[in-house]
Short mmCIF file of C-alpha atoms and ligand atoms in Angstrom, two decimals:
data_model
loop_
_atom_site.label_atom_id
_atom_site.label_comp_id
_atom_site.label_asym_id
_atom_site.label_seq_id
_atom_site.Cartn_x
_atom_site.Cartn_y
_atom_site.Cartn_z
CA UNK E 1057 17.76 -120.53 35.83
CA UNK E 1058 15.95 -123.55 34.27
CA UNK E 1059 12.29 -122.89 33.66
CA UNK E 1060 11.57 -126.40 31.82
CA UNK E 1061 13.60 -129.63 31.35
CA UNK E 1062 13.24 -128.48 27.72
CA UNK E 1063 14.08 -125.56 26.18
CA UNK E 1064 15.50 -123.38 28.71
CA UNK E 1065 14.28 -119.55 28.97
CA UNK E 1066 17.41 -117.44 30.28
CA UNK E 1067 16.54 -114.95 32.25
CA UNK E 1068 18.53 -111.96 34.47
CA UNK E 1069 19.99 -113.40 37.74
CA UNK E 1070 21.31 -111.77 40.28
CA UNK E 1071 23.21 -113.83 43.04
CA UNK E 1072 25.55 -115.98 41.47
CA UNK E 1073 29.11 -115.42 40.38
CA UNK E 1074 30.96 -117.69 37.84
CA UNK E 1075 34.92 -118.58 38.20
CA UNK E 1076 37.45 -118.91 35.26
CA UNK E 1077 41.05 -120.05 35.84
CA UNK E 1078 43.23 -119.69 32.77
CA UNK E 1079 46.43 -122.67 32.38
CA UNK E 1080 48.45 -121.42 29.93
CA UNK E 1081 50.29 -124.04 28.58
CA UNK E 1082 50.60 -126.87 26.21
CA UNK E 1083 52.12 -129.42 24.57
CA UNK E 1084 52.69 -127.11 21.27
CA UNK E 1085 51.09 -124.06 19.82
CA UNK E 1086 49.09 -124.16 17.49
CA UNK E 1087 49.15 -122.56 14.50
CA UNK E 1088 45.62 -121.08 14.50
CA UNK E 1089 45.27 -119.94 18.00
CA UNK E 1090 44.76 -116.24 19.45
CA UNK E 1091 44.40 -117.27 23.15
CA UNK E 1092 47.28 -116.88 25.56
CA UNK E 1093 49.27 -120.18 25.88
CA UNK E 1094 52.54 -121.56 25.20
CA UNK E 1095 53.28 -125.14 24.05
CA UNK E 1096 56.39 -126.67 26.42
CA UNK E 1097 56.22 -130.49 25.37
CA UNK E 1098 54.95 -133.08 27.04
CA UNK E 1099 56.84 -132.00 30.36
CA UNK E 1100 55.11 -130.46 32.85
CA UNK E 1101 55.36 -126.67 33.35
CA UNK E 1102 58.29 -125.66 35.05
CA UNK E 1103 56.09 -123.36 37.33
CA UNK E 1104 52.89 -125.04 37.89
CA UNK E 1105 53.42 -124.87 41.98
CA UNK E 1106 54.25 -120.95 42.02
CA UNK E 1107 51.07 -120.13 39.35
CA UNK E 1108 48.90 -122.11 41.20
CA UNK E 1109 50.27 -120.44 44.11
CA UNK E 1110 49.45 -116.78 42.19
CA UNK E 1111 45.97 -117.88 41.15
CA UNK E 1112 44.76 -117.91 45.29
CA UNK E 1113 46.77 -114.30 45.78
CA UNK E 1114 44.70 -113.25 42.33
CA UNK E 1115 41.62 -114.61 43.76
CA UNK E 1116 41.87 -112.94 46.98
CA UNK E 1117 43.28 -109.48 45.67
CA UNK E 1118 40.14 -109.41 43.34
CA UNK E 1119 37.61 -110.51 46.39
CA UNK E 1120 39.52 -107.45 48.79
CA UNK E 1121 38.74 -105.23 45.40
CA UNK E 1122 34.97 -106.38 44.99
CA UNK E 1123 33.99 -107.00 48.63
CA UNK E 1124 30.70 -107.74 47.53
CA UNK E 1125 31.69 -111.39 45.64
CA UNK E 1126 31.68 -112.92 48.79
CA UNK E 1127 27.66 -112.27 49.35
CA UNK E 1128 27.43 -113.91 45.69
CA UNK E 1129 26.93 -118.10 44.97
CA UNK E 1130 29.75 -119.65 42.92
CA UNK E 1131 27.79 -121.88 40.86
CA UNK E 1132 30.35 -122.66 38.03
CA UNK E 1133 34.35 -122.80 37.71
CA UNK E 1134 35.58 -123.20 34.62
CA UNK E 1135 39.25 -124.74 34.43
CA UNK E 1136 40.62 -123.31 30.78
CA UNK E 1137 43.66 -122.69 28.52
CA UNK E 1138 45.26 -123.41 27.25
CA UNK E 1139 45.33 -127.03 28.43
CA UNK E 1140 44.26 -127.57 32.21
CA UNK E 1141 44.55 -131.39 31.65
CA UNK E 1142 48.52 -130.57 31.68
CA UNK E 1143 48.43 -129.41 35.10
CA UNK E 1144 47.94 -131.93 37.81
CA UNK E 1145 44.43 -132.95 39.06
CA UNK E 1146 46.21 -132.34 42.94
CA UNK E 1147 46.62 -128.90 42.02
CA UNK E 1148 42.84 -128.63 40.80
CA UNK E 1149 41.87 -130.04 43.54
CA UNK E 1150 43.87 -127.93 46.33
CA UNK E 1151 41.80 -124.98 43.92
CA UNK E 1152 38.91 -125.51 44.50
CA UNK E 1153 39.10 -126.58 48.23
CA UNK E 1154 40.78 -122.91 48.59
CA UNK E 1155 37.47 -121.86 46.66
CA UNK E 1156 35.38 -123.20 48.67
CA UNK E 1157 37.35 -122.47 52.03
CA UNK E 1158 36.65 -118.76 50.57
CA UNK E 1159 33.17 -118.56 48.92
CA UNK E 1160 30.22 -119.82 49.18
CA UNK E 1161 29.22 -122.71 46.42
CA UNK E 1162 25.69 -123.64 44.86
CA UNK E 1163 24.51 -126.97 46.31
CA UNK E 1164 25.06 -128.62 42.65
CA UNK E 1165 28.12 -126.34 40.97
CA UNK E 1166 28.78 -127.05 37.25
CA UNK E 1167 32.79 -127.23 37.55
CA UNK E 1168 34.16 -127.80 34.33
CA UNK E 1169 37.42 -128.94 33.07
CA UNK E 1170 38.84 -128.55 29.11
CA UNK E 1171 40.91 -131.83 28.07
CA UNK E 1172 43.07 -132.05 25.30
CA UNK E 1173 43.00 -135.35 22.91
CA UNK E 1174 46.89 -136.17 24.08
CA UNK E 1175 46.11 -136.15 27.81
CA UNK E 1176 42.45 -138.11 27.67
CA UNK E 1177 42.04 -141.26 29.49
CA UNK E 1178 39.66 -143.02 31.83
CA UNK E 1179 42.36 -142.79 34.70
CA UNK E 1180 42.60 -138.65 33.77
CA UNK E 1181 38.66 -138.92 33.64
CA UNK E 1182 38.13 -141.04 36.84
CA UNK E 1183 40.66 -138.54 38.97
CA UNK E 1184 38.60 -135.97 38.03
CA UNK E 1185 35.84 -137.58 38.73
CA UNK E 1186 36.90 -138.18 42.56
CA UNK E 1187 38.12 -134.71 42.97
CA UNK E 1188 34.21 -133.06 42.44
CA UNK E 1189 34.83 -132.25 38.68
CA UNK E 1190 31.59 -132.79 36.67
CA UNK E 1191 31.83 -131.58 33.26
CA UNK E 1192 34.41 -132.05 30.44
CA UNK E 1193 35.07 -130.34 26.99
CA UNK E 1194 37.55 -132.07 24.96
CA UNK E 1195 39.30 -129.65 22.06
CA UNK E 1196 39.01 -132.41 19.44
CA UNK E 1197 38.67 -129.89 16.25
CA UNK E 1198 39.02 -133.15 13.48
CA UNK E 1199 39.67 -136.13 13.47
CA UNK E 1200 41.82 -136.20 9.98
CA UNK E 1201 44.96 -136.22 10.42
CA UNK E 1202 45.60 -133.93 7.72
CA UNK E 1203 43.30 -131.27 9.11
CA UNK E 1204 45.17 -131.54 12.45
CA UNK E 1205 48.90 -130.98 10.26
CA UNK E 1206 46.80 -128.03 8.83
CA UNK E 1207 46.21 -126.68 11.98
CA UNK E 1208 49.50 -126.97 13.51
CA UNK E 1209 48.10 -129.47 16.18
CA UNK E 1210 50.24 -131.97 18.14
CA UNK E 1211 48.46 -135.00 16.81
CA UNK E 1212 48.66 -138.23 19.36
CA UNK E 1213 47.39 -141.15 17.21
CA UNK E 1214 46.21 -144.03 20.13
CA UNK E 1215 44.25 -141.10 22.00
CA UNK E 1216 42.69 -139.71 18.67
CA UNK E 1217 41.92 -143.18 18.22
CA UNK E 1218 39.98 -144.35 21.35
CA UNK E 1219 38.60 -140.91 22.51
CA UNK E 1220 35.24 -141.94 21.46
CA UNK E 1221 35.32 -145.07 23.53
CA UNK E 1222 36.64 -143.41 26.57
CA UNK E 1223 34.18 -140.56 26.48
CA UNK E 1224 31.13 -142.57 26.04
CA UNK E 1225 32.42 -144.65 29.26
CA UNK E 1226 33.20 -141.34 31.12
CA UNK E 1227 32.49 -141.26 34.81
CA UNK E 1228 31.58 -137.70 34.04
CA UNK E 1229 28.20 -137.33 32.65
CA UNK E 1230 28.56 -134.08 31.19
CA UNK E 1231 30.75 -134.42 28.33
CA UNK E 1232 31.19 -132.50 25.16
CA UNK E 1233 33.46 -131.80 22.07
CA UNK E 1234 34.99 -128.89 19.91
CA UNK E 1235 35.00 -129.53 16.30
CA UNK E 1236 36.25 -127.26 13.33
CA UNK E 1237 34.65 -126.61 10.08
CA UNK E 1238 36.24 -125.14 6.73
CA UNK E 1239 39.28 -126.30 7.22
CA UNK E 1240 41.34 -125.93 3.55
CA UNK E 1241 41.57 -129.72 2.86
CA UNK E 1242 39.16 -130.58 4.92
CA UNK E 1243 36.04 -132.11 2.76
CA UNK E 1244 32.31 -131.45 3.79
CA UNK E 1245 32.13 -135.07 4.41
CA UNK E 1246 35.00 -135.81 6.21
CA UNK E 1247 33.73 -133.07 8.98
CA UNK E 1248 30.13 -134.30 8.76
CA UNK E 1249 31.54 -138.16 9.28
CA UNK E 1250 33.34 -137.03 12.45
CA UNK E 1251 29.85 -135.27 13.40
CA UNK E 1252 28.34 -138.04 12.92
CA UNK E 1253 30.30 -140.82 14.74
CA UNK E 1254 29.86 -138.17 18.07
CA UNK E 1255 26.22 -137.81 17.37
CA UNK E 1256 25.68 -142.02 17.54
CA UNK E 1257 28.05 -141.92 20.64
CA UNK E 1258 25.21 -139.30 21.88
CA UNK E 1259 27.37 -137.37 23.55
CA UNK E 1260 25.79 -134.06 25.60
CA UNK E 1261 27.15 -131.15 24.73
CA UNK E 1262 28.73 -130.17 20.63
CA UNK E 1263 30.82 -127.15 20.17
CA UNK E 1264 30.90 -126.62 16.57
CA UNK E 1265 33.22 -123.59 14.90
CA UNK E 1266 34.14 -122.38 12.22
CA UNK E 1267 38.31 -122.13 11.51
CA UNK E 1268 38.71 -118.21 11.52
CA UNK E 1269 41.69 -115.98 10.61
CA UNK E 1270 42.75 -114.31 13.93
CA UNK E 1271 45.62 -111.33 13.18
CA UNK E 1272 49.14 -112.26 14.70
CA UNK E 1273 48.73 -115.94 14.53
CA UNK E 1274 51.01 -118.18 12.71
CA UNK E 1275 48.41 -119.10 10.51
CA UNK E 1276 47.54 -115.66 9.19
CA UNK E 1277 51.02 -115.15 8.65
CA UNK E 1278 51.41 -118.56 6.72
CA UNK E 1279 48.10 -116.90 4.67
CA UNK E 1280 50.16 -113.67 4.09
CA UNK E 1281 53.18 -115.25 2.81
CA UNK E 1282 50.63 -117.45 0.23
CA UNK E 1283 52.03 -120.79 2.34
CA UNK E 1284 48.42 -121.57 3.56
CA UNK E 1285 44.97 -120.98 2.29
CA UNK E 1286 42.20 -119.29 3.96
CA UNK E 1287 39.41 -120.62 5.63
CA UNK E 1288 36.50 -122.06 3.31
CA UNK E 1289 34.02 -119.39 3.88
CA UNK E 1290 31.30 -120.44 1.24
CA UNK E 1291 31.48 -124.30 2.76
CA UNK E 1292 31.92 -122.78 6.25
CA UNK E 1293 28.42 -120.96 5.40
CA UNK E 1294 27.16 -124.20 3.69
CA UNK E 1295 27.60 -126.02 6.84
CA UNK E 1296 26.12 -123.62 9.40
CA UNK E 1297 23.13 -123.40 7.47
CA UNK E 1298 22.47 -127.53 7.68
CA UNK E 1299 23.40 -127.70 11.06
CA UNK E 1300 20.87 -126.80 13.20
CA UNK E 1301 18.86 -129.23 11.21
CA UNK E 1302 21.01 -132.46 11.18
CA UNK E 1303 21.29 -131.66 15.41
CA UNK E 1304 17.87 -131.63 16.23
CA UNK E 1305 17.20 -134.59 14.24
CA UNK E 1306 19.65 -136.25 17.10
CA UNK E 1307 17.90 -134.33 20.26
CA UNK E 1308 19.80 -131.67 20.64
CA UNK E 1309 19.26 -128.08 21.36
CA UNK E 1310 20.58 -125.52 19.75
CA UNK E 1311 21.43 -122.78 22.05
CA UNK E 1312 23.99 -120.25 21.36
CA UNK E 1313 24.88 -119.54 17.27
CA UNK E 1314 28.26 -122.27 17.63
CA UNK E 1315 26.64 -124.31 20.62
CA UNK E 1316 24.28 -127.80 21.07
CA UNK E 1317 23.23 -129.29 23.82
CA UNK E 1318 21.12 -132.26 25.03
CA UNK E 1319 17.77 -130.97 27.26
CA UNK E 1320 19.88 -130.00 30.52
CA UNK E 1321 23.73 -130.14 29.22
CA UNK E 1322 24.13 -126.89 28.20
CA UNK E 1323 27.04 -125.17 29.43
CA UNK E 1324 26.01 -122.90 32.44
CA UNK E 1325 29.38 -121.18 32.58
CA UNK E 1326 29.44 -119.97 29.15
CA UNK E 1327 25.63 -119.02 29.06
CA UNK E 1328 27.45 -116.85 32.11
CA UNK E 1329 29.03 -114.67 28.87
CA UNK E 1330 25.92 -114.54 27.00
CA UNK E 1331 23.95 -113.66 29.90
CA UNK E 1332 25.96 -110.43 31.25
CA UNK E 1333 26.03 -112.63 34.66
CA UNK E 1334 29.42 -111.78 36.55
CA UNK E 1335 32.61 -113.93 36.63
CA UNK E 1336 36.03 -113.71 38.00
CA UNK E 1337 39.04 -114.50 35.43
CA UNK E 1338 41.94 -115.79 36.90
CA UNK E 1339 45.39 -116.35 35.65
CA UNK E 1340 47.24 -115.07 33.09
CA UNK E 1341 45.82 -113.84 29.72
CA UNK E 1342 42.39 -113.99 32.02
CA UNK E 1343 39.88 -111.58 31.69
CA UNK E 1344 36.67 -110.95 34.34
CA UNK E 1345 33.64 -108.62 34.78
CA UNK E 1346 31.86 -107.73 38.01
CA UNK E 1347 30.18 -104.67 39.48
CA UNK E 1348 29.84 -103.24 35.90
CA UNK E 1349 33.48 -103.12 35.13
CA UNK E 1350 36.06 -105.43 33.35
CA UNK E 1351 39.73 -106.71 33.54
CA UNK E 1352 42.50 -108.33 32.02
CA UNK E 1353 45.88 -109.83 33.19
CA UNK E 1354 48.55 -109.94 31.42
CA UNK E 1355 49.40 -112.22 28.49
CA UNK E 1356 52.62 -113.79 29.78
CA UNK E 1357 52.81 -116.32 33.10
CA UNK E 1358 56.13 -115.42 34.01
CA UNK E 1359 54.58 -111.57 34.64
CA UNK E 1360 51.63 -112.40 35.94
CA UNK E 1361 53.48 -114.37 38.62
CA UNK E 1362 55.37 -111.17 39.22
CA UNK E 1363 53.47 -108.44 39.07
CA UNK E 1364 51.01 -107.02 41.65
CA UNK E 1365 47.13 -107.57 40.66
CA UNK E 1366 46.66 -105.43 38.02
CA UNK E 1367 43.68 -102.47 39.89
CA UNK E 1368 43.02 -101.31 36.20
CA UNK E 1369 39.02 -101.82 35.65
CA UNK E 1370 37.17 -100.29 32.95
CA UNK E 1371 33.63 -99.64 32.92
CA UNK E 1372 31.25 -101.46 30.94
CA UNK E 1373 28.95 -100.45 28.83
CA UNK E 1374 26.01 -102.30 28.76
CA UNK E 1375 24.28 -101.51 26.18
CA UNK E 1376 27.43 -102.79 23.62
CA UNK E 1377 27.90 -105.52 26.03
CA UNK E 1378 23.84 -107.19 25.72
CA UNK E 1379 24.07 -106.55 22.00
CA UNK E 1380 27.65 -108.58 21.22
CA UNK E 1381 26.43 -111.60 23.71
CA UNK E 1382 22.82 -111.89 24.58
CA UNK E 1383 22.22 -111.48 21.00
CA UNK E 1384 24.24 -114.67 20.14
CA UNK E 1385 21.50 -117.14 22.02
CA UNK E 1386 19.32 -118.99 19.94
CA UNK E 1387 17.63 -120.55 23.27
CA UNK E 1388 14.59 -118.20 24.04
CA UNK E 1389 15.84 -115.98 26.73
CA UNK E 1390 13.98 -112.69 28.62
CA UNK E 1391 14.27 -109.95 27.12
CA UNK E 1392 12.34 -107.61 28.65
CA UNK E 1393 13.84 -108.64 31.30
CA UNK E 1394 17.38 -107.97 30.69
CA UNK E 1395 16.58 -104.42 28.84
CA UNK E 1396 15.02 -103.40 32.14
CA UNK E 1397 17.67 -104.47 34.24
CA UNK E 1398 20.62 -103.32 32.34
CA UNK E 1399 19.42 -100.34 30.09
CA UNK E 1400 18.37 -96.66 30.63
CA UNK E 1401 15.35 -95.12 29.03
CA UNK E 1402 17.07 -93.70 25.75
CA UNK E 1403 18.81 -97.18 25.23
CA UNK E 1404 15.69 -99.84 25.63
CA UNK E 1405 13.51 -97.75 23.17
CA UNK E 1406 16.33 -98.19 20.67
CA UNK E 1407 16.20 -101.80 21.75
CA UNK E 1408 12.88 -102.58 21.80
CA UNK E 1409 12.37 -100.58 18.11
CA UNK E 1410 15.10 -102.70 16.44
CA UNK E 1411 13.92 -105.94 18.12
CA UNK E 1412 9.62 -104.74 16.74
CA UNK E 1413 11.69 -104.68 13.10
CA UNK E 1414 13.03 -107.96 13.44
CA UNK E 1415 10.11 -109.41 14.45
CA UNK E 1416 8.06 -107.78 11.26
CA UNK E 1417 10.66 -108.74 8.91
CA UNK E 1418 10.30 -112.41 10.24
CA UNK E 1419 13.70 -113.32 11.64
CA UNK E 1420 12.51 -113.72 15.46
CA UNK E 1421 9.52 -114.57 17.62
CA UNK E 1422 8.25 -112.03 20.64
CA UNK E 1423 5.80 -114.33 22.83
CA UNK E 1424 4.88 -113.47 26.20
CA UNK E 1425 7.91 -111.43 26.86
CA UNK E 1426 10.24 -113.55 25.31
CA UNK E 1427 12.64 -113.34 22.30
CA UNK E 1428 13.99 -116.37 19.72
CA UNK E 1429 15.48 -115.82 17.08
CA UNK E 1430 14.83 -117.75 14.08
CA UNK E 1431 17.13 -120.05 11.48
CA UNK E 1432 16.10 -117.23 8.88
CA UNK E 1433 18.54 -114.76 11.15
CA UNK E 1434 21.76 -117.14 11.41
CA UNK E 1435 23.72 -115.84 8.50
CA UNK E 1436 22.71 -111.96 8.57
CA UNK E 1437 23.38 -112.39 12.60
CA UNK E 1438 27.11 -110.33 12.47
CA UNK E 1439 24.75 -107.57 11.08
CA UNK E 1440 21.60 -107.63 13.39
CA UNK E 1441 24.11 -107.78 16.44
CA UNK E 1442 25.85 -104.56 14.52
CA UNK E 1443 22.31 -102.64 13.85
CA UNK E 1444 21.18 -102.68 17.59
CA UNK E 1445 24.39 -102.42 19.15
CA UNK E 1446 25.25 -98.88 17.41
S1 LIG S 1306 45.74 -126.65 22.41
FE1 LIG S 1306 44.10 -125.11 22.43
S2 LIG S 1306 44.86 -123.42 23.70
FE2 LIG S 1306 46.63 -124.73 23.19
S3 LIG S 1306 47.52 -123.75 21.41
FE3 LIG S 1306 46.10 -125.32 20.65
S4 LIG S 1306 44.12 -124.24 20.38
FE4 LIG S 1306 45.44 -122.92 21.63
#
């Protein structure tokens, strides 16, 4: 996939197949979050032996569906949530040794593991380590404690505290961080001092998001009932616009619209998304696309664990598909490449019309088959990805 041990150009591929595994649970909800989990304490989940136990029946009811995953490479898993670092690194482990008792791997696989603050240590990082784990996101978001009350976090002082230290001394080379911008409260300056204490600790890989408003959360209900404010959309804008900026100054890349990366660290699983490559999604609240068709399990462990597989698999369309992800890379990718691959005639002239306006009015670069965009697109992006998708 690499072309340079620079900037990267993505480009279709055709062999590999990328693995998700959705834990569910955590110590508490939070307040802002749409994805399928449940907080349960500090405990650990009642029925961590019998899920991991439905994750191999999952994975083999999906390879019996698509026959033709086992002629594919696994070259990334992706252990998400949730909070994975709640469930026990044995039960990782026994994972992927059923994975790889099943599949065939990539010589170097990217398997990747998200930590929470509360469970991060150099023991947690060191077992991981040992068990063939090589890459590690932790979900820090802030690092003010008012910020993390805001956002209905469980906030574990001592880890908050030495998370830097520990990830700088990580075992693990490939390390990265979430963190949250415009959150009400939250001062410019107090999110670009957290920035900047994980830029000097040059750490690989920055996730950086805005706080959104996602429907049926606690949060939008707390902004409904005038107990909360909403997200800080002129500073959020503010912020995105500098970014790019104040990240390359440090040596990173900037690669997808929320997404930096030292030369080499980017994350191959999610470039998997962006780059319409296949993936399996397993566990509850999962979702996966191969052959040209997608599905999702349902958002509640207790049912997953009962149920059959779900066989329900709707087909893709790819044109709608290229336009929400591939669209979102700010790495110079292929596109020629991809258009031919995945488009029919009527589709790619639309494409390759919108992309010739884009290029005229400025806000990319066409060069020798491949497409960048530039900064000048960032904020108008939501409408770009609208005009060629429809
Ligand atoms: S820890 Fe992460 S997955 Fe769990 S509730 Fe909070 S944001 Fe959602």
């Amino acid at each position: 996939m690499k072309l340079s041990n620079k900037e990267s150009i993505w480009q279709v591929r055709n062999s590999y197949l990328g693995v998700y595994v959705h834990f569910p649970y955590c110590f508490k909800k939070c307040d802002y979050c749409d994805f399928y989990s449940e907080g349960i304490g500090a405990a650990p989940a009642n029925d961590e032996k019998s899920l991991f136990q439905s994750y191999k029946k999952e994975i083999l009811d999906r390879a019996n569906h698509f026959p033709e995953i086992r002629k594919r490479t696994i070259d990334t898993v992706f252990f998400g949530g949730g909070t994975p670092s709640k469930a026990s690194a044995k039960h990782w482990k026994e994972l992927l040794d059923f994975l790889r008792s099943e599949f065939s791997f990539s010589d170097n696989p990217e398997i990747s593991i998200e930590v929470n603050p509360e469970d991060l240590s150099s023991e947690l990082l060191a077992e991981y380590n040992s068990i063939g784990i090589n890459r590690v996101n932790v979900g820090v978001q802030t690092l003010e404690k008012k910020g993390l009350e805001f956002l209905g976090r469980h906030y574990d002082e001592v880890r908050y505290h030495s998370l830097v230290e520990v990830l700088t001394n990580s075992p693990i080379q490939r390390v990265g961080i979430d963190l949250m911008y415009g959150i009400p409260g939250v001062a410019k300056e107090s999110f670009l001092s957290d920035l900047s204490l994980f830029l000097n600790a040059n750490l690989p890989h920055l996730s950086l998001y805005s706080l959104t408003l996602e429907k049926g959360t606690q949060y939008s209900r707390d902004v409904s009932d005038k107990k909360k404010g909403e997200p800080e959309e002129n500073l959020q804008s503010e912020i995105l616009t500098q970014l790019p900026n104040i990240l390359k100054e440090h040596g990173y890349l900037w690669y997808e619209v929320s997404n930096y990366a030292k030369p080499g660290f980017e994350s191959l699983h999610n470039l998997k998304y962006w780059t319409y490559e296949p993936y399996l999604g397993i566990g509850p609240g999962a979702h996966g696309m191969i052959a040209g068709h997608r599905y999702g399990n349902p958002r509640n462990a207790n049912l997953y664990q009962k149920k059959e597989t779900s066989n329900k698999y709707g087909m893709i369309d790819p044109s709608t598909e290229l336009s929400l992800t591939l669209f979102r890379l700010f790495s110079p990718f292929r596109y020629l490449d991809f258009i031919e691959t995945y488009l029919d005639s009527k589709t790619k002239s639309k494409y390759l019309k919108t992309i010739e306006g884009w290029e005229k009015k400025g806000l990319c670069s066409i060069e020798n088959e491949v497409f960048q965009w530039k900064p000048e697109a960032l904020l108008l992006l939501d409408d770009l990805i609208l005009e060629i998708s429809l």
